[in-house]
Amino acid sequence: MSIQDAPPDPGRAAPIPGANAPSNATPSGPDPAAAGGLLTIDLTAIETNWRTLSSRTVPIECAAVVKADAYGCGLEPVTTRLAKAGCKTFFVADLAEGRQVRALARGAVIYVLNGLLPHTAQAFADANLRPVINGPAELAEWDAYVSGTNWRGGAALHVDTGMNRLGLSPDEAVAVASRAQLENHGFTLLMSHLACAEAPSHPMNDRQIRMFRELRILFRGVSSSLANSSGICRSFIGWLGASAQARWLISSLRSAAGDRNKPPAQVIVAGKRCPIAGRVSMDLITVDVTDVADGRARRGDFVTLIGSDLGIDEVATSLGTIGYEVLTRLGRRLHRVYKGG
Ligand SMILES: *Cc1c(COP(=O)(O)O)cnc(C)c1O
């Protein structure tokens, strides 16, 4: 089988002004002519997804979680778009992301999920960010800060109703409520996280919902949040709408043996699904193109790694992980195109 070259693509081959800038200096990443892969992020799809989720929670507000660099999609473009679409509350992972979102959405309410690290209370107040209080030590530190400074910027109290990860125990939360010091803590949100939201019939959901309902009664007047995206809407992961294509690198065609115990992951070459053969070695994969018509697989063409015909969840399953991990690990070395931006 001979390998033909793809025809020149002016969009790819032309020198790009400022292309020598460091690869992560802009949200678009490295120069497309030189990058090994292209990631297309559809901001219109993200906005539509957020609107769909919001319409399912009416009259309750639907916040956007943009942690982990907006799940790998880019904190800045995603936050800017969702804020413009009317999203008023954002959740981020840490203080640094909180400050970034504050700069982009001046009037937004911003919660920081990783909570209060020691001696950071002042930094939260300075950027008007709200920590999610995840345990008794954080609670004590926030309490001391709030009573010492009279800061009323708000915070979330995270209660562990069954996730077994972060949060105060229900008993600890009851104690907070009964100390009648709610005002002192200045809590603006009572939150918990469903452990089995992707499995609607799991008995854990009902148990958690019941427990959360009881706690809400004790925290009357404080907003509450329980459902993540799969809690609001099955079959549908959040506001995400991403697709990625990676440039195909071929130096030669050889025969390669795959792992026969596992169905191989697939990519799309010239519109056809093809199995990956053998191991991934850094940036290189070997693709079995036996089924692609002669001459259709060309040197310099793109193959699709993730796209509308090859969904993130399918890719994740074949890699033995979940869609969130695939997205957040797409990395900074891809050239990014923001559609609808
Ligand atoms: C990440 C996170 C969410 C959002 O979860 P999705 O499944 O991405 O919708 C909600 N609550 C907490 C506490 C989280 O950490």
mmCIF file of C-alpha atoms and ligand atoms in Angstrom:
data_model
loop_
_atom_site.group_PDB
_atom_site.id
_atom_site.type_symbol
_atom_site.label_atom_id
_atom_site.label_comp_id
_atom_site.label_asym_id
_atom_site.label_seq_id
_atom_site.Cartn_x
_atom_site.Cartn_y
_atom_site.Cartn_z
ATOM 1 C CA MET A 1 0.000 0.000 0.000
ATOM 2 C CA SER A 2 1.416 3.411 -0.903
ATOM 3 C CA ILE A 3 0.907 6.497 1.188
ATOM 4 C CA GLN A 4 -0.037 9.656 -0.620
ATOM 5 C CA ASP A 5 0.417 13.119 0.802
ATOM 6 C CA ALA A 6 -2.532 15.276 1.749
ATOM 7 C CA PRO A 7 -2.791 18.396 -0.483
ATOM 8 C CA PRO A 8 -1.449 21.618 0.991
ATOM 9 C CA ASP A 9 -3.941 23.309 3.295
ATOM 10 C CA PRO A 10 -3.424 27.080 3.217
ATOM 11 C CA GLY A 11 -4.976 27.407 6.680
ATOM 12 C CA ARG A 12 -2.412 25.055 8.074
ATOM 13 C CA ALA A 13 0.685 25.819 6.078
ATOM 14 C CA ALA A 14 0.640 29.609 6.144
ATOM 15 C CA PRO A 15 2.878 31.227 8.749
ATOM 16 C CA ILE A 16 0.813 32.635 11.565
ATOM 17 C CA PRO A 17 1.645 36.085 12.949
ATOM 18 C CA GLY A 18 2.976 35.719 16.463
ATOM 19 C CA ALA A 19 3.236 31.986 15.995
ATOM 20 C CA ASN A 20 6.473 31.821 17.907
ATOM 21 C CA ALA A 21 4.751 32.870 21.110
ATOM 22 C CA PRO A 22 4.941 30.323 23.949
ATOM 23 C CA SER A 23 2.493 27.519 23.344
ATOM 24 C CA ASN A 24 0.222 28.342 26.265
ATOM 25 C CA ALA A 25 0.297 32.115 25.945
ATOM 26 C CA THR A 26 -3.194 32.255 24.436
ATOM 27 C CA PRO A 27 -6.259 30.074 24.826
ATOM 28 C CA SER A 28 -5.662 28.862 21.280
ATOM 29 C CA GLY A 29 -2.362 27.179 22.156
ATOM 30 C CA PRO A 30 0.372 26.424 19.638
ATOM 31 C CA ASP A 31 0.343 27.561 16.028
ATOM 32 C CA PRO A 32 -1.931 25.289 13.974
ATOM 33 C CA ALA A 33 0.686 24.773 11.272
ATOM 34 C CA ALA A 34 3.023 23.256 13.796
ATOM 35 C CA ALA A 35 0.741 21.580 16.331
ATOM 36 C CA GLY A 36 0.349 17.824 16.366
ATOM 37 C CA GLY A 37 -3.362 18.053 17.037
ATOM 38 C CA LEU A 38 -6.373 20.278 16.737
ATOM 39 C CA LEU A 39 -9.048 20.628 19.404
ATOM 40 C CA THR A 40 -12.341 22.233 18.443
ATOM 41 C CA ILE A 41 -14.487 23.475 21.303
ATOM 42 C CA ASP A 42 -17.995 24.511 20.436
ATOM 43 C CA LEU A 43 -18.968 27.386 22.716
ATOM 44 C CA THR A 44 -22.432 27.536 21.209
ATOM 45 C CA ALA A 45 -22.965 23.887 22.171
ATOM 46 C CA ILE A 46 -21.711 24.609 25.681
ATOM 47 C CA GLU A 47 -24.127 27.517 26.024
ATOM 48 C CA THR A 48 -26.990 25.406 24.661
ATOM 49 C CA ASN A 49 -26.185 22.610 27.102
ATOM 50 C CA TRP A 50 -26.153 25.009 30.034
ATOM 51 C CA ARG A 51 -29.467 26.512 28.886
ATOM 52 C CA THR A 52 -30.969 23.023 28.594
ATOM 53 C CA LEU A 53 -29.870 22.155 32.124
ATOM 54 C CA SER A 54 -31.176 25.504 33.395
ATOM 55 C CA SER A 55 -34.552 24.917 31.793
ATOM 56 C CA ARG A 56 -34.771 21.648 33.721
ATOM 57 C CA THR A 57 -34.111 23.270 37.070
ATOM 58 C CA VAL A 58 -36.507 26.240 36.727
ATOM 59 C CA PRO A 59 -37.332 28.030 39.003
ATOM 60 C CA ILE A 60 -34.123 26.960 40.719
ATOM 61 C CA GLU A 61 -30.882 28.563 39.646
ATOM 62 C CA CYS A 62 -28.485 26.408 37.649
ATOM 63 C CA ALA A 63 -24.849 27.182 38.430
ATOM 64 C CA ALA A 64 -21.921 26.204 36.206
ATOM 65 C CA VAL A 65 -19.021 24.173 37.533
ATOM 66 C CA VAL A 66 -15.951 25.333 35.600
ATOM 67 C CA LYS A 67 -13.308 23.632 37.707
ATOM 68 C CA ALA A 68 -10.215 21.992 36.253
ATOM 69 C CA ASP A 69 -9.857 24.674 33.573
ATOM 70 C CA ALA A 70 -13.525 24.212 32.701
ATOM 71 C CA TYR A 71 -12.971 20.456 32.407
ATOM 72 C CA GLY A 72 -10.085 21.038 30.037
ATOM 73 C CA CYS A 73 -12.127 23.244 27.689
ATOM 74 C CA GLY A 74 -10.586 26.540 28.808
ATOM 75 C CA LEU A 75 -11.709 28.503 31.844
ATOM 76 C CA GLU A 76 -11.633 31.880 30.132
ATOM 77 C CA PRO A 77 -13.678 31.252 26.971
ATOM 78 C CA VAL A 78 -16.179 28.984 28.739
ATOM 79 C CA THR A 79 -16.755 31.320 31.695
ATOM 80 C CA THR A 80 -17.036 34.358 29.453
ATOM 81 C CA ARG A 81 -19.612 32.621 27.292
ATOM 82 C CA LEU A 82 -21.708 31.262 30.160
ATOM 83 C CA ALA A 83 -21.641 34.579 32.015
ATOM 84 C CA LYS A 84 -22.886 36.284 28.852
ATOM 85 C CA ALA A 85 -25.619 33.666 28.579
ATOM 86 C CA GLY A 86 -26.835 34.639 32.048
ATOM 87 C CA CYS A 87 -25.101 32.238 34.386
ATOM 88 C CA LYS A 88 -24.681 34.002 37.731
ATOM 89 C CA THR A 89 -22.977 31.409 39.930
ATOM 90 C CA PHE A 90 -19.760 29.538 39.192
ATOM 91 C CA PHE A 91 -17.912 26.782 41.032
ATOM 92 C CA VAL A 92 -14.161 26.440 40.570
ATOM 93 C CA ALA A 93 -11.535 24.120 42.039
ATOM 94 C CA ASP A 94 -9.125 26.492 43.750
ATOM 95 C CA LEU A 95 -8.289 30.091 44.593
ATOM 96 C CA ALA A 96 -6.313 30.633 41.403
ATOM 97 C CA GLU A 97 -9.279 29.617 39.253
ATOM 98 C CA GLY A 98 -11.531 31.709 41.484
ATOM 99 C CA ARG A 99 -9.457 34.817 40.815
ATOM 100 C CA GLN A 100 -9.526 34.136 37.086
ATOM 101 C CA VAL A 101 -13.303 33.824 37.077
ATOM 102 C CA ARG A 102 -13.649 36.951 39.220
ATOM 103 C CA ALA A 103 -11.695 38.910 36.601
ATOM 104 C CA LEU A 104 -13.997 37.611 33.851
ATOM 105 C CA ALA A 105 -17.328 37.823 35.659
ATOM 106 C CA ARG A 106 -17.173 40.770 38.046
ATOM 107 C CA GLY A 107 -20.653 40.406 39.441
ATOM 108 C CA ALA A 108 -20.790 36.607 39.680
ATOM 109 C CA VAL A 109 -21.068 34.520 42.808
ATOM 110 C CA ILE A 110 -18.040 32.215 42.900
ATOM 111 C CA TYR A 111 -17.592 29.164 45.129
ATOM 112 C CA VAL A 112 -14.248 27.403 45.517
ATOM 113 C CA LEU A 113 -14.795 23.655 45.852
ATOM 114 C CA ASN A 114 -11.414 22.678 47.273
ATOM 115 C CA GLY A 115 -12.230 24.807 50.263
ATOM 116 C CA LEU A 116 -10.190 26.781 52.696
ATOM 117 C CA LEU A 117 -6.509 25.952 52.866
ATOM 118 C CA PRO A 118 -4.786 27.226 56.031
ATOM 119 C CA HIS A 119 -4.373 31.018 56.205
ATOM 120 C CA THR A 120 -6.227 31.731 52.975
ATOM 121 C CA ALA A 121 -9.409 33.289 54.388
ATOM 122 C CA GLN A 122 -8.172 36.818 53.685
ATOM 123 C CA ALA A 123 -7.359 35.883 50.097
ATOM 124 C CA PHE A 124 -10.934 34.659 49.662
ATOM 125 C CA ALA A 125 -12.309 37.931 50.951
ATOM 126 C CA ASP A 126 -9.904 40.000 48.834
ATOM 127 C CA ALA A 127 -11.239 38.465 45.615
ATOM 128 C CA ASN A 128 -14.793 38.155 46.943
ATOM 129 C CA LEU A 129 -14.753 34.368 46.627
ATOM 130 C CA ARG A 130 -16.771 31.965 48.732
ATOM 131 C CA PRO A 131 -15.018 28.907 50.149
ATOM 132 C CA VAL A 132 -16.798 25.574 50.303
ATOM 133 C CA ILE A 133 -16.224 24.496 53.905
ATOM 134 C CA ASN A 134 -15.340 20.815 53.685
ATOM 135 C CA GLY A 135 -14.513 19.861 57.264
ATOM 136 C CA PRO A 136 -14.307 20.907 60.930
ATOM 137 C CA ALA A 137 -10.827 22.492 60.668
ATOM 138 C CA GLU A 138 -11.936 24.679 57.777
ATOM 139 C CA LEU A 139 -15.092 25.542 59.666
ATOM 140 C CA ALA A 140 -13.105 26.677 62.712
ATOM 141 C CA GLU A 141 -10.771 28.804 60.616
ATOM 142 C CA TRP A 142 -13.586 30.421 58.624
ATOM 143 C CA ASP A 143 -15.583 31.037 61.792
ATOM 144 C CA ALA A 144 -12.621 32.807 63.395
ATOM 145 C CA TYR A 145 -12.031 34.901 60.286
ATOM 146 C CA VAL A 146 -15.666 35.861 59.884
ATOM 147 C CA SER A 147 -16.139 36.859 63.523
ATOM 148 C CA GLY A 148 -12.801 38.691 63.613
ATOM 149 C CA THR A 149 -13.420 40.764 60.496
ATOM 150 C CA ASN A 150 -17.185 40.848 60.169
ATOM 151 C CA TRP A 151 -16.748 39.650 56.572
ATOM 152 C CA ARG A 152 -20.097 38.780 55.038
ATOM 153 C CA GLY A 153 -19.028 37.521 51.642
ATOM 154 C CA GLY A 154 -20.591 34.105 52.141
ATOM 155 C CA ALA A 155 -19.477 30.489 52.109
ATOM 156 C CA ALA A 156 -20.919 27.057 51.432
ATOM 157 C CA LEU A 157 -21.252 24.346 54.031
ATOM 158 C CA HIS A 158 -20.544 20.995 52.422
ATOM 159 C CA VAL A 159 -22.209 18.046 54.141
ATOM 160 C CA ASP A 160 -21.243 14.478 53.365
ATOM 161 C CA THR A 161 -24.536 12.622 52.929
ATOM 162 C CA GLY A 162 -22.912 9.514 51.484
ATOM 163 C CA MET A 163 -20.251 10.388 48.938
ATOM 164 C CA ASN A 164 -17.631 9.674 51.616
ATOM 165 C CA ARG A 165 -15.158 12.163 50.265
ATOM 166 C CA LEU A 166 -15.435 15.723 51.508
ATOM 167 C CA GLY A 167 -17.760 17.537 53.854
ATOM 168 C CA LEU A 168 -18.913 17.663 57.438
ATOM 169 C CA SER A 169 -20.757 14.655 58.768
ATOM 170 C CA PRO A 170 -24.525 15.152 59.085
ATOM 171 C CA ASP A 171 -24.104 15.231 62.884
ATOM 172 C CA GLU A 172 -21.479 17.953 62.640
ATOM 173 C CA ALA A 173 -23.769 19.921 60.349
ATOM 174 C CA VAL A 174 -26.653 19.576 62.802
ATOM 175 C CA ALA A 175 -24.351 20.909 65.527
ATOM 176 C CA VAL A 176 -23.485 23.932 63.387
ATOM 177 C CA ALA A 177 -27.152 24.661 62.816
ATOM 178 C CA SER A 178 -28.102 24.262 66.471
ATOM 179 C CA ARG A 179 -25.347 26.555 67.664
ATOM 180 C CA ALA A 180 -27.568 29.190 66.074
ATOM 181 C CA GLN A 181 -24.422 30.866 64.821
ATOM 182 C CA LEU A 182 -25.488 30.750 61.242
ATOM 183 C CA GLU A 183 -25.120 34.473 60.977
ATOM 184 C CA ASN A 184 -21.591 34.339 62.300
ATOM 185 C CA HIS A 185 -20.499 31.828 59.712
ATOM 186 C CA GLY A 186 -22.364 33.717 57.025
ATOM 187 C CA PHE A 187 -23.274 30.557 55.133
ATOM 188 C CA THR A 188 -25.025 31.253 51.859
ATOM 189 C CA LEU A 189 -25.241 27.681 50.614
ATOM 190 C CA LEU A 190 -25.805 24.212 52.028
ATOM 191 C CA MET A 191 -24.439 21.637 49.644
ATOM 192 C CA SER A 192 -23.856 17.937 49.220
ATOM 193 C CA HIS A 193 -22.894 15.658 46.352
ATOM 194 C CA LEU A 194 -24.782 12.629 45.038
ATOM 195 C CA ALA A 195 -22.521 9.581 45.005
ATOM 196 C CA CYS A 196 -24.500 7.590 42.440
ATOM 197 C CA ALA A 197 -26.211 10.215 40.298
ATOM 198 C CA GLU A 198 -25.406 8.310 37.097
ATOM 199 C CA ALA A 199 -27.432 5.360 38.420
ATOM 200 C CA PRO A 200 -30.928 6.833 38.969
ATOM 201 C CA SER A 201 -32.341 3.667 40.508
ATOM 202 C CA HIS A 202 -29.537 3.260 43.045
ATOM 203 C CA PRO A 203 -31.038 3.340 46.583
ATOM 204 C CA MET A 204 -28.217 5.664 47.653
ATOM 205 C CA ASN A 205 -29.860 8.575 45.790
ATOM 206 C CA ASP A 206 -33.056 8.415 47.833
ATOM 207 C CA ARG A 207 -31.137 8.011 51.068
ATOM 208 C CA GLN A 208 -29.009 11.069 50.312
ATOM 209 C CA ILE A 209 -31.978 13.144 49.162
ATOM 210 C CA ARG A 210 -33.904 12.312 52.343
ATOM 211 C CA MET A 211 -30.977 13.191 54.579
ATOM 212 C CA PHE A 212 -30.348 16.429 52.682
ATOM 213 C CA ARG A 213 -34.000 17.411 52.982
ATOM 214 C CA GLU A 214 -33.837 17.051 56.765
ATOM 215 C CA LEU A 215 -30.708 19.166 56.939
ATOM 216 C CA ARG A 216 -32.255 21.857 54.775
ATOM 217 C CA ILE A 217 -34.998 22.315 57.360
ATOM 218 C CA LEU A 218 -32.335 23.141 59.953
ATOM 219 C CA PHE A 219 -30.693 25.632 57.596
ATOM 220 C CA ARG A 220 -33.860 27.487 56.709
ATOM 221 C CA GLY A 221 -33.278 30.516 54.531
ATOM 222 C CA VAL A 222 -29.970 29.237 53.169
ATOM 223 C CA SER A 223 -29.852 28.159 49.508
ATOM 224 C CA SER A 224 -28.986 24.555 48.848
ATOM 225 C CA SER A 225 -27.379 22.513 46.114
ATOM 226 C CA LEU A 226 -27.368 18.758 45.665
ATOM 227 C CA ALA A 227 -27.559 17.785 42.012
ATOM 228 C CA ASN A 228 -24.591 17.665 39.679
ATOM 229 C CA SER A 229 -25.289 17.401 35.941
ATOM 230 C CA SER A 230 -26.249 13.749 35.968
ATOM 231 C CA GLY A 231 -28.427 14.491 38.980
ATOM 232 C CA ILE A 232 -30.346 17.065 36.945
ATOM 233 C CA CYS A 233 -30.385 15.206 33.692
ATOM 234 C CA ARG A 234 -29.441 11.581 33.041
ATOM 235 C CA SER A 235 -27.655 10.560 29.855
ATOM 236 C CA PHE A 236 -26.009 13.941 29.431
ATOM 237 C CA ILE A 237 -22.742 15.197 30.868
ATOM 238 C CA GLY A 238 -22.992 18.826 31.871
ATOM 239 C CA TRP A 239 -22.507 21.764 29.601
ATOM 240 C CA LEU A 240 -19.669 20.174 27.694
ATOM 241 C CA GLY A 241 -19.489 20.119 23.953
ATOM 242 C CA ALA A 242 -16.032 19.330 22.709
ATOM 243 C CA SER A 243 -14.506 17.506 19.836
ATOM 244 C CA ALA A 244 -10.902 16.876 19.028
ATOM 245 C CA GLN A 245 -8.998 15.870 15.978
ATOM 246 C CA ALA A 246 -5.373 14.861 16.002
ATOM 247 C CA ARG A 247 -3.056 15.076 13.054
ATOM 248 C CA TRP A 248 -2.075 11.771 11.698
ATOM 249 C CA LEU A 249 1.658 11.094 11.762
ATOM 250 C CA ILE A 250 2.834 8.337 9.514
ATOM 251 C CA SER A 251 6.412 7.511 8.845
ATOM 252 C CA SER A 252 5.756 4.055 7.535
ATOM 253 C CA LEU A 253 3.180 1.318 7.390
ATOM 254 C CA ARG A 254 4.054 -1.936 9.132
ATOM 255 C CA SER A 255 2.174 -4.805 10.652
ATOM 256 C CA ALA A 256 1.486 -4.488 14.368
ATOM 257 C CA ALA A 257 -0.026 -6.910 16.827
ATOM 258 C CA GLY A 258 -2.756 -5.654 19.149
ATOM 259 C CA ASP A 259 -3.834 -6.906 22.547
ATOM 260 C CA ARG A 260 -6.338 -9.564 21.585
ATOM 261 C CA ASN A 261 -7.931 -9.747 25.027
ATOM 262 C CA LYS A 262 -9.514 -6.327 24.789
ATOM 263 C CA PRO A 263 -11.500 -4.701 21.976
ATOM 264 C CA PRO A 264 -9.154 -2.039 20.609
ATOM 265 C CA ALA A 265 -9.838 1.671 20.857
ATOM 266 C CA GLN A 266 -10.815 3.215 17.538
ATOM 267 C CA VAL A 267 -10.139 6.380 15.573
ATOM 268 C CA ILE A 268 -11.757 7.662 12.395
ATOM 269 C CA VAL A 269 -9.611 7.799 9.262
ATOM 270 C CA ALA A 270 -11.167 9.190 6.084
ATOM 271 C CA GLY A 271 -14.638 8.670 7.553
ATOM 272 C CA LYS A 272 -13.966 5.072 8.524
ATOM 273 C CA ARG A 273 -13.549 3.602 12.005
ATOM 274 C CA CYS A 274 -10.167 1.937 12.363
ATOM 275 C CA PRO A 275 -8.728 0.089 15.365
ATOM 276 C CA ILE A 276 -5.620 1.243 17.163
ATOM 277 C CA ALA A 277 -3.009 -1.499 16.965
ATOM 278 C CA GLY A 278 -0.371 -2.141 19.596
ATOM 279 C CA ARG A 279 0.622 0.288 22.306
ATOM 280 C CA VAL A 280 0.467 4.033 22.572
ATOM 281 C CA SER A 281 4.000 5.399 22.652
ATOM 282 C CA MET A 282 3.958 9.030 23.765
ATOM 283 C CA ASP A 283 2.448 11.022 20.876
ATOM 284 C CA LEU A 284 2.352 8.111 18.463
ATOM 285 C CA ILE A 285 -0.294 5.517 17.862
ATOM 286 C CA THR A 286 -0.429 2.855 15.204
ATOM 287 C CA VAL A 287 -3.721 2.597 13.373
ATOM 288 C CA ASP A 288 -4.804 -0.406 11.370
ATOM 289 C CA VAL A 289 -6.024 1.118 8.086
ATOM 290 C CA THR A 290 -6.634 -2.170 6.276
ATOM 291 C CA ASP A 291 -10.285 -1.217 5.730
ATOM 292 C CA VAL A 292 -9.595 2.264 4.381
ATOM 293 C CA ALA A 293 -9.728 2.421 0.588
ATOM 294 C CA ASP A 294 -6.330 2.680 -1.042
ATOM 295 C CA GLY A 295 -5.181 6.277 -1.313
ATOM 296 C CA ARG A 296 -7.714 7.665 1.175
ATOM 297 C CA ALA A 297 -5.350 7.584 4.149
ATOM 298 C CA ARG A 298 -2.839 10.303 3.376
ATOM 299 C CA ARG A 299 0.271 11.579 5.090
ATOM 300 C CA GLY A 300 -0.544 14.875 6.835
ATOM 301 C CA ASP A 301 -4.288 14.279 7.038
ATOM 302 C CA PHE A 302 -6.201 14.473 10.278
ATOM 303 C CA VAL A 303 -7.751 11.502 11.956
ATOM 304 C CA THR A 304 -10.552 11.990 14.452
ATOM 305 C CA LEU A 305 -9.855 10.853 18.002
ATOM 306 C CA ILE A 306 -12.967 12.367 19.574
ATOM 307 C CA GLY A 307 -15.898 13.798 17.657
ATOM 308 C CA SER A 308 -19.600 13.608 16.996
ATOM 309 C CA ASP A 309 -19.215 10.097 15.532
ATOM 310 C CA LEU A 310 -16.847 8.992 18.272
ATOM 311 C CA GLY A 311 -18.107 10.316 21.589
ATOM 312 C CA ILE A 312 -16.056 11.109 24.647
ATOM 313 C CA ASP A 313 -17.760 8.410 26.691
ATOM 314 C CA GLU A 314 -16.976 5.754 24.105
ATOM 315 C CA VAL A 315 -13.336 6.828 23.969
ATOM 316 C CA ALA A 316 -13.184 6.788 27.763
ATOM 317 C CA THR A 317 -14.655 3.298 27.989
ATOM 318 C CA SER A 318 -12.099 1.907 25.573
ATOM 319 C CA LEU A 319 -9.334 3.543 27.633
ATOM 320 C CA GLY A 320 -10.733 2.178 30.887
ATOM 321 C CA THR A 321 -11.613 5.605 32.293
ATOM 322 C CA ILE A 322 -14.425 8.185 32.315
ATOM 323 C CA GLY A 323 -15.190 11.057 29.969
ATOM 324 C CA TYR A 324 -14.112 13.699 32.485
ATOM 325 C CA GLU A 325 -10.593 12.298 32.550
ATOM 326 C CA VAL A 326 -10.319 12.233 28.763
ATOM 327 C CA LEU A 327 -11.380 15.876 28.554
ATOM 328 C CA THR A 328 -9.266 17.240 31.362
ATOM 329 C CA ARG A 329 -6.188 15.475 29.979
ATOM 330 C CA LEU A 330 -6.398 16.835 26.449
ATOM 331 C CA GLY A 331 -3.542 19.101 27.386
ATOM 332 C CA ARG A 332 -2.018 22.327 26.197
ATOM 333 C CA ARG A 333 -0.168 21.055 23.170
ATOM 334 C CA LEU A 334 -3.188 20.970 20.888
ATOM 335 C CA HIS A 335 -4.117 23.954 18.786
ATOM 336 C CA ARG A 336 -7.513 25.100 20.007
ATOM 337 C CA VAL A 337 -10.296 26.468 17.898
ATOM 338 C CA TYR A 338 -13.259 28.024 19.699
ATOM 339 C CA LYS A 339 -16.321 27.782 17.514
ATOM 340 C CA GLY A 340 -19.101 30.292 18.043
ATOM 341 C CA GLY A 341 -16.807 32.458 20.176
HETATM 342 C C1 LIG B 1 -17.454 18.610 40.299
HETATM 343 C C2 LIG B 1 -18.537 18.777 41.260
HETATM 344 C C3 LIG B 1 -19.851 18.944 40.788
HETATM 345 C C4 LIG B 1 -20.214 18.918 39.337
HETATM 346 O O1 LIG B 1 -20.222 17.607 38.905
HETATM 347 P P1 LIG B 1 -20.546 17.232 37.381
HETATM 348 O O2 LIG B 1 -20.707 15.758 37.427
HETATM 349 O O3 LIG B 1 -19.365 17.650 36.570
HETATM 350 O O4 LIG B 1 -21.782 17.928 37.000
HETATM 351 C C5 LIG B 1 -20.857 19.115 41.727
HETATM 352 N N1 LIG B 1 -20.583 19.133 43.051
HETATM 353 C C6 LIG B 1 -19.319 18.966 43.533
HETATM 354 C C7 LIG B 1 -19.076 18.977 45.005
HETATM 355 C C8 LIG B 1 -18.249 18.780 42.661
HETATM 356 O O5 LIG B 1 -17.007 18.642 43.126
#
